[in-house]
Short mmCIF file of N, CA and C in Angstrom, two decimals:
data_model
loop_
_atom_site.label_atom_id
_atom_site.label_comp_id
_atom_site.label_asym_id
_atom_site.label_seq_id
_atom_site.Cartn_x
_atom_site.Cartn_y
_atom_site.Cartn_z
N ASN A 1 0.80 -1.24 -0.04
CA ASN A 1 0.09 0.02 0.01
C ASN A 1 0.86 1.30 0.06
N ASN A 2 2.13 1.05 -0.17
CA ASN A 2 3.09 2.29 -0.23
C ASN A 2 3.21 3.06 0.95
N TYR A 3 3.25 2.48 2.06
CA TYR A 3 3.64 3.20 3.37
C TYR A 3 4.61 2.50 4.14
N ILE A 4 5.29 3.30 5.01
CA ILE A 4 6.32 2.72 5.98
C ILE A 4 5.90 3.21 7.30
N ALA A 5 5.92 2.19 8.25
CA ALA A 5 5.86 2.58 9.60
C ALA A 5 7.20 2.23 10.35
N VAL A 6 7.57 3.23 11.18
CA VAL A 6 8.93 3.05 11.91
C VAL A 6 8.52 3.41 13.31
N ALA A 7 9.05 2.59 14.23
CA ALA A 7 8.84 2.67 15.64
C ALA A 7 10.10 2.55 16.47
N PRO A 8 10.77 3.68 16.59
CA PRO A 8 11.92 3.69 17.37
C PRO A 8 11.64 3.70 18.81
N ASN A 9 12.57 3.11 19.64
CA ASN A 9 12.44 3.12 21.13
C ASN A 9 13.45 4.15 21.64
N ALA A 10 13.01 4.67 22.77
CA ALA A 10 13.83 5.60 23.52
C ALA A 10 15.14 4.99 24.03
N LEU A 11 16.23 5.66 24.15
CA LEU A 11 17.45 5.06 24.70
C LEU A 11 17.37 4.72 26.14
N GLY A 12 16.65 5.58 27.01
CA GLY A 12 16.62 5.33 28.35
C GLY A 12 15.24 4.95 28.66
N ARG A 13 14.70 5.46 29.79
CA ARG A 13 13.32 5.15 30.30
C ARG A 13 12.31 5.78 29.38
N ALA A 14 12.62 6.92 28.85
CA ALA A 14 11.71 7.73 27.95
C ALA A 14 12.52 8.47 27.03
N PHE A 15 11.82 9.01 26.04
CA PHE A 15 12.55 9.99 25.13
C PHE A 15 12.85 11.29 25.88
N ASN A 16 13.81 11.98 25.49
CA ASN A 16 14.16 13.30 25.97
C ASN A 16 13.07 14.34 25.52
N ASP A 17 11.90 14.32 26.19
CA ASP A 17 10.73 15.08 25.68
C ASP A 17 10.72 16.34 26.59
N GLY A 18 11.79 16.57 27.50
CA GLY A 18 11.66 17.74 28.36
C GLY A 18 11.06 17.54 29.68
N SER A 19 10.53 16.38 30.02
CA SER A 19 9.91 15.98 31.14
C SER A 19 10.93 15.74 32.39
N GLY A 20 12.11 15.34 32.04
CA GLY A 20 13.16 14.94 33.04
C GLY A 20 13.11 13.50 33.40
N ARG A 21 12.32 12.65 32.73
CA ARG A 21 12.09 11.35 33.12
C ARG A 21 12.75 10.41 32.17
N ALA A 22 13.87 10.86 31.50
CA ALA A 22 14.50 10.04 30.43
C ALA A 22 15.28 8.98 31.12
N GLY A 23 15.54 8.95 32.38
CA GLY A 23 16.25 7.74 33.08
C GLY A 23 17.62 7.94 33.24
N PRO A 24 18.36 6.90 33.42
CA PRO A 24 19.77 6.93 33.63
C PRO A 24 20.61 7.19 32.47
N ALA A 25 21.84 7.52 32.63
CA ALA A 25 22.65 7.85 31.55
C ALA A 25 22.79 6.67 30.58
N VAL A 26 22.94 6.95 29.34
CA VAL A 26 23.13 6.01 28.22
C VAL A 26 24.32 6.28 27.44
N ASN A 27 25.08 5.33 27.32
CA ASN A 27 26.46 5.50 26.53
C ASN A 27 27.21 6.82 26.90
N ASP A 28 27.30 6.94 28.32
CA ASP A 28 28.08 8.05 28.89
C ASP A 28 27.50 9.38 28.56
N LYS A 29 26.15 9.51 28.16
CA LYS A 29 25.61 10.69 28.00
C LYS A 29 24.50 10.81 29.00
N ALA A 30 24.40 12.04 29.61
CA ALA A 30 23.25 12.26 30.45
C ALA A 30 21.97 12.31 29.65
N PRO A 31 20.73 12.03 30.18
CA PRO A 31 19.55 12.14 29.41
C PRO A 31 19.26 13.37 28.71
N LYS A 32 19.62 14.46 29.49
CA LYS A 32 19.35 15.91 28.91
C LYS A 32 20.32 16.19 27.71
N ASP A 33 21.32 15.38 27.48
CA ASP A 33 22.30 15.60 26.44
C ASP A 33 21.95 14.74 25.23
N ILE A 34 20.89 13.80 25.37
CA ILE A 34 20.51 12.99 24.19
C ILE A 34 19.55 13.85 23.36
N ASP A 35 19.95 14.14 22.09
CA ASP A 35 19.08 15.02 21.16
C ASP A 35 18.13 14.19 20.39
N ASP A 36 17.01 13.86 20.98
CA ASP A 36 15.90 13.02 20.24
C ASP A 36 15.40 13.85 19.13
N VAL A 37 15.31 15.15 19.21
CA VAL A 37 14.77 15.93 18.11
C VAL A 37 15.69 15.84 16.90
N ALA A 38 17.00 15.84 17.09
CA ALA A 38 17.90 15.74 16.06
C ALA A 38 17.76 14.21 15.45
N PHE A 39 17.55 13.23 16.40
CA PHE A 39 17.41 11.80 15.93
C PHE A 39 16.32 11.65 14.98
N PHE A 40 15.05 12.22 15.34
CA PHE A 40 13.90 12.09 14.53
C PHE A 40 14.12 12.86 13.09
N ALA A 41 14.82 14.03 13.14
CA ALA A 41 15.10 14.75 11.91
C ALA A 41 16.06 13.89 11.01
N ALA A 42 17.14 13.27 11.57
CA ALA A 42 18.04 12.43 10.78
C ALA A 42 17.32 11.17 10.31
N LEU A 43 16.48 10.61 11.16
CA LEU A 43 15.74 9.41 10.74
C LEU A 43 14.91 9.61 9.63
N THR A 44 14.03 10.81 9.66
CA THR A 44 13.27 11.20 8.57
C THR A 44 13.90 11.52 7.27
N GLN A 45 15.13 12.17 7.32
CA GLN A 45 15.95 12.42 6.28
C GLN A 45 16.44 11.11 5.57
N ARG A 46 16.90 10.18 6.37
CA ARG A 46 17.40 8.94 5.82
C ARG A 46 16.19 8.10 5.18
N LEU A 47 15.25 8.07 5.78
CA LEU A 47 14.09 7.36 5.12
C LEU A 47 13.56 8.06 3.91
N SER A 48 13.57 9.38 3.91
CA SER A 48 13.22 10.05 2.74
C SER A 48 14.07 9.74 1.49
N VAL A 49 15.28 9.70 1.74
CA VAL A 49 16.35 9.46 0.70
C VAL A 49 16.17 7.96 0.30
N GLU A 50 16.19 7.07 1.21
CA GLU A 50 16.20 5.61 0.83
C GLU A 50 14.93 5.14 0.31
N TYR A 51 13.81 5.61 0.65
CA TYR A 51 12.53 5.17 0.20
C TYR A 51 11.68 6.18 -0.60
N ALA A 52 12.24 7.35 -1.02
CA ALA A 52 11.68 8.37 -1.73
C ALA A 52 10.23 8.67 -1.15
N ILE A 53 10.17 9.00 0.18
CA ILE A 53 9.02 9.33 0.77
C ILE A 53 8.52 10.75 0.50
N ASN A 54 7.21 10.83 0.09
CA ASN A 54 6.75 12.14 -0.04
C ASN A 54 6.56 12.86 1.12
N PRO A 55 7.39 14.11 1.26
CA PRO A 55 7.24 14.87 2.53
C PRO A 55 5.94 15.44 2.82
N ASP A 56 4.94 15.51 1.92
CA ASP A 56 3.64 15.96 2.12
C ASP A 56 2.77 14.81 2.79
N LYS A 57 3.34 13.62 2.95
CA LYS A 57 2.53 12.53 3.53
C LYS A 57 3.40 11.81 4.51
N ASN A 58 4.02 12.69 5.41
CA ASN A 58 4.93 12.21 6.41
C ASN A 58 4.37 12.62 7.76
N TYR A 59 4.00 11.59 8.55
CA TYR A 59 3.27 11.85 9.76
C TYR A 59 4.04 11.31 10.99
N LEU A 60 4.03 12.08 12.18
CA LEU A 60 4.75 11.57 13.36
C LEU A 60 3.61 11.21 14.41
N VAL A 61 3.64 10.11 14.90
CA VAL A 61 2.64 9.58 15.84
C VAL A 61 3.38 8.97 17.02
N GLY A 62 2.97 9.30 18.25
CA GLY A 62 3.55 8.56 19.52
C GLY A 62 2.68 8.39 20.54
N PHE A 63 2.96 7.43 21.37
CA PHE A 63 2.25 7.24 22.67
C PHE A 63 3.02 7.41 23.80
N SER A 64 2.42 7.99 24.86
CA SER A 64 3.06 8.26 26.13
C SER A 64 4.32 9.11 26.00
N SER A 65 5.48 8.68 26.38
CA SER A 65 6.69 9.38 26.12
C SER A 65 6.89 9.72 24.70
N GLY A 66 6.50 8.80 23.86
CA GLY A 66 6.61 9.06 22.30
C GLY A 66 5.60 10.19 22.05
N GLY A 67 4.41 10.28 22.60
CA GLY A 67 3.45 11.29 22.39
C GLY A 67 4.01 12.64 22.84
N ALA A 68 4.69 12.71 23.94
CA ALA A 68 5.38 13.87 24.43
C ALA A 68 6.43 14.23 23.45
N MET A 69 7.18 13.30 22.94
CA MET A 69 8.33 13.62 21.89
C MET A 69 7.67 14.10 20.67
N VAL A 70 6.61 13.59 20.31
CA VAL A 70 5.93 14.17 19.05
C VAL A 70 5.62 15.57 19.25
N GLN A 71 5.12 16.02 20.48
CA GLN A 71 4.81 17.44 20.66
C GLN A 71 6.11 18.20 20.72
N ARG A 72 7.23 17.72 21.28
CA ARG A 72 8.54 18.51 21.23
C ARG A 72 9.01 18.68 19.75
N VAL A 73 8.89 17.65 19.04
CA VAL A 73 9.35 17.79 17.59
C VAL A 73 8.40 18.80 16.91
N ALA A 74 7.09 18.77 17.17
CA ALA A 74 6.06 19.68 16.53
C ALA A 74 6.50 21.13 17.03
N LEU A 75 6.96 21.32 18.17
CA LEU A 75 7.30 22.73 18.74
C LEU A 75 8.64 23.12 18.11
N GLU A 76 9.53 22.28 18.05
CA GLU A 76 10.86 22.73 17.55
C GLU A 76 11.04 22.59 16.07
N GLN A 77 10.41 21.69 15.37
CA GLN A 77 10.60 21.51 13.96
C GLN A 77 9.25 21.20 13.31
N GLY A 78 8.33 22.09 13.60
CA GLY A 78 6.92 22.00 13.08
C GLY A 78 6.58 21.67 11.71
N ASP A 79 7.51 22.14 10.80
CA ASP A 79 7.24 21.90 9.39
C ASP A 79 7.89 20.63 8.86
N ALA A 80 8.51 19.75 9.72
CA ALA A 80 9.10 18.56 9.29
C ALA A 80 8.23 17.42 9.01
N PHE A 81 6.99 17.53 9.45
CA PHE A 81 6.06 16.47 9.23
C PHE A 81 4.60 17.15 8.78
N SER A 82 3.92 16.44 7.98
CA SER A 82 2.64 16.87 7.59
C SER A 82 1.62 17.07 8.76
N ALA A 83 1.65 16.10 9.72
CA ALA A 83 0.65 16.21 10.81
C ALA A 83 1.30 15.52 11.91
N TYR A 84 0.89 15.78 13.26
CA TYR A 84 1.41 15.14 14.46
C TYR A 84 0.16 14.61 15.24
N VAL A 85 0.42 13.43 15.83
CA VAL A 85 -0.59 12.78 16.73
C VAL A 85 0.00 12.36 17.93
N SER A 86 -0.32 12.89 19.06
CA SER A 86 0.11 12.55 20.44
C SER A 86 -1.03 11.82 21.16
N VAL A 87 -0.62 10.53 21.63
CA VAL A 87 -1.60 9.68 22.37
C VAL A 87 -1.05 9.62 23.76
N GLY A 88 -1.73 10.25 24.75
CA GLY A 88 -1.36 10.12 26.22
C GLY A 88 -0.03 10.72 26.47
N GLY A 89 0.32 11.87 25.89
CA GLY A 89 1.54 12.58 26.16
C GLY A 89 1.29 14.17 26.32
N HIS A 90 2.18 14.76 27.17
CA HIS A 90 2.01 16.14 27.42
C HIS A 90 3.16 16.97 26.69
N LEU A 91 2.93 18.19 26.49
CA LEU A 91 4.10 19.00 26.09
C LEU A 91 4.84 19.40 27.32
N TRP A 92 6.03 19.00 27.40
CA TRP A 92 7.01 19.20 28.38
C TRP A 92 8.07 20.31 28.00
N ALA A 93 8.43 20.28 26.74
CA ALA A 93 9.45 21.00 26.30
C ALA A 93 9.17 22.54 26.33
N GLU A 94 10.04 23.35 26.48
CA GLU A 94 9.87 24.74 26.38
C GLU A 94 10.42 25.26 25.10
N GLY A 95 9.84 26.38 24.59
CA GLY A 95 10.46 26.79 23.34
C GLY A 95 9.45 27.86 22.72
N ALA A 96 9.49 27.85 21.41
CA ALA A 96 8.76 28.88 20.72
C ALA A 96 7.27 29.11 21.11
N GLU A 97 6.88 30.31 21.02
CA GLU A 97 5.56 30.70 21.49
C GLU A 97 4.63 30.41 20.27
N SER A 98 5.15 30.44 19.09
CA SER A 98 4.33 30.16 17.90
C SER A 98 4.92 28.94 17.20
N VAL A 99 4.24 28.28 16.45
CA VAL A 99 4.67 27.02 15.81
C VAL A 99 4.43 27.07 14.27
N LYS A 100 5.22 26.17 13.61
CA LYS A 100 4.93 26.01 12.12
C LYS A 100 4.03 24.83 11.92
N ALA A 101 3.91 23.94 12.90
CA ALA A 101 3.08 22.81 12.67
C ALA A 101 1.74 22.94 12.09
N GLN A 102 1.28 22.28 11.12
CA GLN A 102 -0.06 22.55 10.42
C GLN A 102 -1.24 21.80 11.19
N SER A 103 -0.92 20.56 11.66
CA SER A 103 -2.04 19.79 12.25
C SER A 103 -1.48 19.05 13.35
N LEU A 104 -2.24 19.02 14.49
CA LEU A 104 -1.81 18.32 15.73
C LEU A 104 -3.10 17.72 16.29
N LEU A 105 -3.04 16.40 16.57
CA LEU A 105 -4.15 15.85 17.32
C LEU A 105 -3.65 15.17 18.56
N LEU A 106 -4.34 15.64 19.79
CA LEU A 106 -4.07 15.11 21.04
C LEU A 106 -5.13 14.21 21.50
N ILE A 107 -4.72 12.94 21.98
CA ILE A 107 -5.69 12.00 22.42
C ILE A 107 -5.36 11.77 23.84
N PHE A 108 -6.35 11.78 24.73
CA PHE A 108 -6.12 11.39 26.10
C PHE A 108 -7.29 10.53 26.55
N GLY A 109 -7.12 9.63 27.58
CA GLY A 109 -8.15 8.89 28.13
C GLY A 109 -8.50 9.28 29.55
N ASP A 110 -9.79 9.22 29.85
CA ASP A 110 -10.17 9.76 31.17
C ASP A 110 -9.91 8.69 32.22
N SER A 111 -9.29 7.56 32.01
CA SER A 111 -8.94 6.64 33.04
C SER A 111 -7.44 6.38 33.15
N ASP A 112 -6.76 7.17 32.53
CA ASP A 112 -5.26 6.97 32.36
C ASP A 112 -4.59 7.40 33.65
N PRO A 113 -3.96 6.40 34.33
CA PRO A 113 -3.37 6.73 35.69
C PRO A 113 -2.04 7.44 35.51
N ILE A 114 -1.42 7.53 34.32
CA ILE A 114 -0.26 8.30 34.19
C ILE A 114 -0.50 9.68 33.72
N ASN A 115 -1.83 9.93 33.20
CA ASN A 115 -2.03 11.26 32.79
C ASN A 115 -3.51 11.64 33.32
N PRO A 116 -3.68 11.85 34.61
CA PRO A 116 -5.00 12.18 35.22
C PRO A 116 -5.50 13.33 34.49
N VAL A 117 -6.93 13.25 34.41
CA VAL A 117 -7.59 14.34 33.66
C VAL A 117 -7.33 15.65 34.23
N ASP A 118 -7.44 15.76 35.56
CA ASP A 118 -7.11 17.02 36.31
C ASP A 118 -5.60 17.22 36.67
N GLY A 119 -4.71 16.40 36.19
CA GLY A 119 -3.31 16.46 36.51
C GLY A 119 -3.03 16.17 37.93
N GLY A 120 -1.88 16.27 38.39
CA GLY A 120 -1.38 16.05 39.72
C GLY A 120 -0.16 15.14 39.78
N PRO A 121 0.40 14.81 40.94
CA PRO A 121 1.60 13.97 41.03
C PRO A 121 1.43 12.54 40.60
N VAL A 122 2.26 11.98 39.84
CA VAL A 122 2.27 10.64 39.38
C VAL A 122 3.59 9.99 39.78
N ASP A 123 3.51 8.88 40.38
CA ASP A 123 4.70 8.11 40.88
C ASP A 123 5.20 7.19 39.75
N TYR A 124 6.34 7.39 39.18
CA TYR A 124 6.90 6.53 38.23
C TYR A 124 7.71 5.34 38.81
N GLY A 125 7.93 5.38 40.11
CA GLY A 125 8.87 4.38 40.72
C GLY A 125 10.25 5.00 40.79
N ASN A 126 11.08 4.31 41.64
CA ASN A 126 12.49 4.61 41.60
C ASN A 126 12.76 6.09 42.07
N GLY A 127 11.73 6.70 42.88
CA GLY A 127 11.92 8.07 43.42
C GLY A 127 11.47 9.11 42.37
N LEU A 128 11.09 8.73 41.18
CA LEU A 128 10.66 9.75 40.18
C LEU A 128 9.14 10.06 40.36
N ILE A 129 8.90 11.16 40.65
CA ILE A 129 7.51 11.76 40.85
C ILE A 129 7.29 12.94 39.92
N LEU A 130 6.50 12.98 39.03
CA LEU A 130 6.31 14.16 38.09
C LEU A 130 4.79 14.77 38.54
N ASP A 131 4.84 16.00 38.50
CA ASP A 131 3.62 16.76 38.74
C ASP A 131 2.98 16.94 37.28
N LYS A 132 1.98 16.11 36.92
CA LYS A 132 1.41 16.18 35.58
C LYS A 132 0.57 17.36 35.39
N PRO A 133 0.48 17.97 34.26
CA PRO A 133 -0.59 19.01 34.01
C PRO A 133 -1.87 18.29 33.70
N ALA A 134 -2.92 19.10 33.77
CA ALA A 134 -4.28 18.64 33.48
C ALA A 134 -4.17 18.41 31.96
N GLN A 135 -4.97 17.49 31.57
CA GLN A 135 -4.95 17.14 30.10
C GLN A 135 -5.37 18.41 29.24
N LEU A 136 -6.52 19.03 29.73
CA LEU A 136 -7.06 20.26 28.99
C LEU A 136 -5.91 21.47 28.99
N SER A 137 -5.00 21.50 29.98
CA SER A 137 -4.11 22.61 29.97
C SER A 137 -3.10 22.40 28.73
N THR A 138 -2.73 21.10 28.55
CA THR A 138 -1.91 20.73 27.32
C THR A 138 -2.56 21.24 25.95
N ALA A 139 -3.79 20.91 25.87
CA ALA A 139 -4.56 21.30 24.64
C ALA A 139 -4.68 22.82 24.54
N LYS A 140 -4.90 23.44 25.79
CA LYS A 140 -5.04 24.98 25.60
C LYS A 140 -3.66 25.60 25.35
N ASP A 141 -2.64 25.08 25.80
CA ASP A 141 -1.27 25.58 25.60
C ASP A 141 -1.05 25.56 23.99
N TRP A 142 -1.39 24.47 23.35
CA TRP A 142 -1.29 24.31 21.94
C TRP A 142 -2.23 25.31 21.21
N SER A 143 -3.33 25.42 21.67
CA SER A 143 -4.33 26.41 21.03
C SER A 143 -3.83 27.77 20.99
N ARG A 144 -3.15 28.15 22.21
CA ARG A 144 -2.56 29.43 22.28
C ARG A 144 -1.41 29.65 21.34
N ARG A 145 -0.49 28.59 21.25
CA ARG A 145 0.66 28.68 20.37
C ARG A 145 0.29 28.73 18.76
N PHE A 146 -0.87 28.04 18.57
CA PHE A 146 -1.44 28.14 17.20
C PHE A 146 -2.19 29.40 16.85
N ASP A 147 -2.44 30.18 18.06
CA ASP A 147 -3.27 31.44 17.98
C ASP A 147 -4.62 31.12 17.27
N CYS A 148 -5.31 30.23 17.96
CA CYS A 148 -6.62 29.79 17.68
C CYS A 148 -7.63 30.72 18.42
N THR A 149 -8.77 30.94 17.70
CA THR A 149 -9.70 31.89 18.27
C THR A 149 -11.06 31.21 18.71
N THR A 150 -11.34 30.03 18.13
CA THR A 150 -12.71 29.50 18.32
C THR A 150 -12.47 28.08 18.84
N GLN A 151 -13.25 27.78 19.94
CA GLN A 151 -13.23 26.56 20.50
C GLN A 151 -14.58 25.80 20.37
N VAL A 152 -14.59 24.63 19.96
CA VAL A 152 -15.83 23.89 19.66
C VAL A 152 -15.75 22.56 20.46
N GLN A 153 -16.92 22.22 21.06
CA GLN A 153 -17.00 20.97 21.85
C GLN A 153 -18.14 20.08 21.47
N ALA A 154 -17.94 18.78 21.43
CA ALA A 154 -19.01 17.93 20.96
C ALA A 154 -18.80 16.72 21.89
N ARG A 155 -19.87 15.91 22.11
CA ARG A 155 -19.82 14.64 22.88
C ARG A 155 -20.70 13.67 22.06
N GLN A 156 -20.17 12.38 21.97
CA GLN A 156 -20.79 11.37 21.25
C GLN A 156 -20.60 10.13 22.14
N ASP A 157 -21.60 9.63 22.75
CA ASP A 157 -21.47 8.52 23.70
C ASP A 157 -20.44 8.79 24.77
N VAL A 158 -19.24 8.05 24.70
CA VAL A 158 -18.30 8.27 25.73
C VAL A 158 -17.04 9.13 25.24
N VAL A 159 -17.18 9.65 24.11
CA VAL A 159 -16.11 10.43 23.53
C VAL A 159 -16.43 11.93 23.48
N GLN A 160 -15.52 12.71 24.16
CA GLN A 160 -15.60 14.08 24.12
C GLN A 160 -14.66 14.66 23.19
N GLN A 161 -15.00 15.57 22.36
CA GLN A 161 -14.08 16.26 21.40
C GLN A 161 -14.08 17.70 21.73
N ILE A 162 -12.87 18.23 21.89
CA ILE A 162 -12.77 19.61 22.04
C ILE A 162 -11.67 20.03 20.84
N GLY A 163 -12.14 20.96 20.09
CA GLY A 163 -11.36 21.41 18.93
C GLY A 163 -11.22 22.84 18.95
N TRP A 164 -10.12 23.43 18.38
CA TRP A 164 -9.90 24.86 18.20
C TRP A 164 -9.67 25.04 16.70
N TYR A 165 -10.29 26.10 16.23
CA TYR A 165 -10.39 26.44 14.85
C TYR A 165 -10.00 27.94 14.55
N GLN A 166 -10.00 28.32 13.39
CA GLN A 166 -9.65 29.68 12.99
C GLN A 166 -8.30 30.03 13.57
N CYS A 167 -7.31 29.18 13.32
CA CYS A 167 -5.93 29.39 13.85
C CYS A 167 -5.10 30.04 12.72
N LEU A 168 -4.26 30.93 13.23
CA LEU A 168 -3.41 31.69 12.38
C LEU A 168 -2.16 30.94 11.93
#
């Protein structure tokens, strides 16, 4: 069907998504020194050359730490992919107040113990406790960065959708 799916693993406990949970040092590098944004850029470039991937159909999707990494890449290299999908991940990275990314989908579950709806402390074990933001605060942060002016809500059975439109 003319598509390629690539699923890299983080070097440590998690990708260097800006949360500080990347885990112990890997290959004599501190987690904060591992440049996962550059890794995704290099991987995309290599795949584009080897497989002649159409850059207009290049999507980045991630779950949990991968979802947070998707958001970091969207923040720092927003025009590198056609669209971004983050499942169960928050934006931890700091950076630009406006972004180049064209499309971003955030998906959260209301029973996720690692991403509580209202946020709060989450114990990852081994002494790592992160104060997670509320799910909606991550979405609102992105709507601000995209400079969106209209919020629309819909509910169908157990799915609630909140979307922002008329973004600059």
